[in-house]
Coordinates of C-alpha atoms in Angstrom, one line a residue:
M1 CA -7.4 30.9 12.1
A2 CA -5.7 32.5 9.1
E3 CA -5.2 35.7 11.0
A4 CA -3.9 33.9 14.1
L5 CA -1.4 32.0 12.0
R6 CA 0.2 35.2 10.8
D7 CA 1.4 35.9 14.4
P8 CA 5.1 35.1 14.8
G9 CA 4.6 34.0 18.4
I10 CA 1.9 31.4 17.4
L11 CA 4.1 30.2 14.5
R12 CA 7.2 30.0 16.7
W13 CA 5.7 28.2 19.7
T14 CA 2.6 26.2 18.7
A15 CA 2.0 25.9 14.9
G16 CA 4.3 23.0 14.1
T17 CA 6.6 22.5 11.2
A18 CA 4.0 21.3 8.7
V19 CA 1.9 24.5 9.2
I20 CA 4.9 26.8 9.1
R21 CA 6.2 25.3 5.9
A22 CA 2.8 25.7 4.2
P23 CA 2.2 28.8 2.1
A24 CA 0.6 31.5 4.3
E25 CA -2.8 31.2 2.5
Q26 CA -2.9 27.4 3.3
R27 CA -1.8 27.5 7.0
A28 CA -5.2 27.6 8.5
R29 CA -6.4 24.6 6.5
R30 CA -3.2 22.7 7.3
W31 CA -3.6 23.5 11.1
L32 CA -7.3 22.6 11.1
E33 CA -7.1 19.3 9.2
P34 CA -5.6 17.1 11.9
R35 CA -7.8 18.8 14.6
I36 CA -11.1 18.3 12.8
D37 CA -11.1 14.6 13.6
G38 CA -9.0 15.0 16.7
W39 CA -11.9 13.9 19.0
S40 CA -12.1 10.6 17.2
R41 CA -8.4 10.1 17.7
G42 CA -8.5 10.7 21.4
S43 CA -7.8 14.5 21.7
A44 CA -10.2 17.1 23.2
I45 CA -9.9 20.2 21.1
F46 CA -11.6 23.5 21.9
A47 CA -11.7 26.9 20.3
I48 CA -11.6 30.0 22.4
A49 CA -14.2 32.2 20.7
D50 CA -15.8 35.6 21.2
A51 CA -19.3 34.9 22.5
A52 CA -20.8 37.7 20.5
T53 CA -19.1 37.2 17.1
D54 CA -17.8 33.5 17.2
Q55 CA -14.4 34.9 16.1
V56 CA -11.7 32.4 17.1
L57 CA -9.4 34.0 19.7
G58 CA -7.4 31.0 20.7
N59 CA -7.3 27.2 21.2
V60 CA -6.9 24.8 24.1
S61 CA -6.5 21.1 23.7
L62 CA -5.9 18.0 25.7
R63 CA -4.0 15.4 23.7
D64 CA -2.5 12.0 24.4
V65 CA -5.6 11.4 26.5
H66 CA -5.1 8.1 28.5
R67 CA -1.9 7.2 26.6
I68 CA -0.6 7.0 30.1
P69 CA -3.5 5.9 32.3
D70 CA -5.6 8.8 33.6
Q71 CA -3.3 11.5 32.1
A72 CA -3.3 14.0 29.2
V73 CA -1.1 16.8 27.9
A74 CA -2.5 20.3 27.5
A75 CA -1.6 22.9 24.8
Y76 CA -2.9 26.4 24.1
W77 CA -2.5 29.6 22.3
V78 CA -4.2 33.0 22.2
S79 CA -4.3 35.3 19.3
P80 CA -2.7 38.8 19.6
L81 CA -6.2 40.3 19.5
A82 CA -7.1 38.6 22.8
R83 CA -3.9 38.6 24.8
G84 CA -3.9 40.3 28.2
R85 CA -7.5 39.4 29.0
R86 CA -6.6 36.1 30.8
L87 CA -8.7 34.2 28.2
G88 CA -6.0 31.5 27.9
A89 CA -5.9 30.8 31.6
R90 CA -9.7 30.7 31.9
A91 CA -10.0 28.4 28.9
L92 CA -7.1 26.1 30.2
D93 CA -8.8 26.0 33.6
A94 CA -12.1 25.1 32.1
A95 CA -10.6 22.4 29.9
A96 CA -8.7 20.9 32.9
T97 CA -11.7 21.0 35.2
W98 CA -13.8 19.2 32.5
G99 CA -10.9 16.8 31.9
F100 CA -10.8 15.8 35.6
A101 CA -14.6 15.4 35.9
A102 CA -16.1 11.9 36.0
D103 CA -18.5 13.0 33.3
G104 CA -15.6 14.5 31.3
L105 CA -12.5 12.5 30.7
G106 CA -12.0 11.2 34.2
L107 CA -8.3 12.2 34.3
H108 CA -6.0 12.4 37.3
R109 CA -3.1 14.4 35.9
I110 CA -2.7 16.9 33.0
S111 CA 0.8 18.2 32.2
L112 CA 2.1 20.8 29.8
D113 CA 5.4 22.3 28.8
H114 CA 6.6 25.6 27.3
S115 CA 10.0 27.1 26.5
L116 CA 11.4 29.2 29.2
V117 CA 11.6 32.0 26.7
N118 CA 7.8 31.9 26.3
E119 CA 7.0 33.7 29.6
G120 CA 3.4 34.4 28.6
S121 CA 2.8 30.7 28.5
C122 CA 4.2 30.3 31.9
H123 CA 1.8 33.0 33.3
V124 CA -1.2 31.2 31.6
A125 CA -0.2 27.8 33.2
L126 CA 0.3 29.2 36.7
R127 CA -3.0 31.2 36.6
A128 CA -4.8 28.0 35.5
G129 CA -3.4 26.1 38.5
F130 CA -0.6 24.2 36.8
Q131 CA 2.2 23.9 39.2
L132 CA 5.8 24.2 38.0
E133 CA 7.5 20.8 38.4
G134 CA 10.9 21.5 36.9
V135 CA 13.0 22.3 33.9
M136 CA 13.6 20.0 31.0
R137 CA 16.9 20.8 29.4
D138 CA 17.0 21.4 25.6
Y139 CA 13.5 20.0 25.4
Y140 CA 11.7 22.4 23.0
V141 CA 13.0 22.5 19.5
E142 CA 12.0 25.5 17.3
P143 CA 11.3 24.9 13.6
T144 CA 14.7 26.5 13.0
G145 CA 16.4 23.8 15.0
K146 CA 17.2 26.1 17.9
R147 CA 16.7 24.4 21.3
H148 CA 15.3 25.8 24.5
D149 CA 15.0 24.6 28.1
S150 CA 11.3 24.1 29.0
H151 CA 9.3 24.3 32.1
L152 CA 7.2 21.3 32.9
H153 CA 3.9 22.1 34.7
A154 CA 1.2 19.8 35.9
R155 CA -2.2 19.9 37.6
L156 CA -3.8 17.0 39.4
G157 CA -7.5 16.5 39.7
T158 CA -7.0 16.6 43.5
D159 CA -5.3 20.0 43.5
V160 CA -7.2 22.9 45.1
V161 CA -7.2 25.6 42.5
S162 CA -8.5 29.2 42.8
S163 CA -10.3 30.9 39.9
A164 CA -8.1 31.5 36.9
G165 CA -9.8 34.9 36.2

């Protein structure tokens, strides 16, 4: 986690203000603290890890589960070490497939958004079967205060999705 939270892209797009403002040596702890009990607060949080070494390569989560009936919001990141291998798309697809399953979360819709500037995130979403639904103007706000238009993507449990690999 500490290594991933040195990446400017992860800090810019997914870390959050509290993590960014923490001293570098405390960022991993600050990022992990609210996620450790996330399951008990209604979020499904998964690490993307190397099967051989257990090294954390990324994260995918479903939050706000059932805040709106049968829906959740997805988020994800992949460390620079693992980019370009489609791990993010495969992990997002797996989390969504589980989220839709009756023995998973029983969801009908999972949405996600990303800044238009973050093209890699768009590729991950599309590969994982999340259709582009539109543009939300000035939706994403960077920790610096800079605003960006964002894509809104969603996937339904009834969507036919090909493999994210």
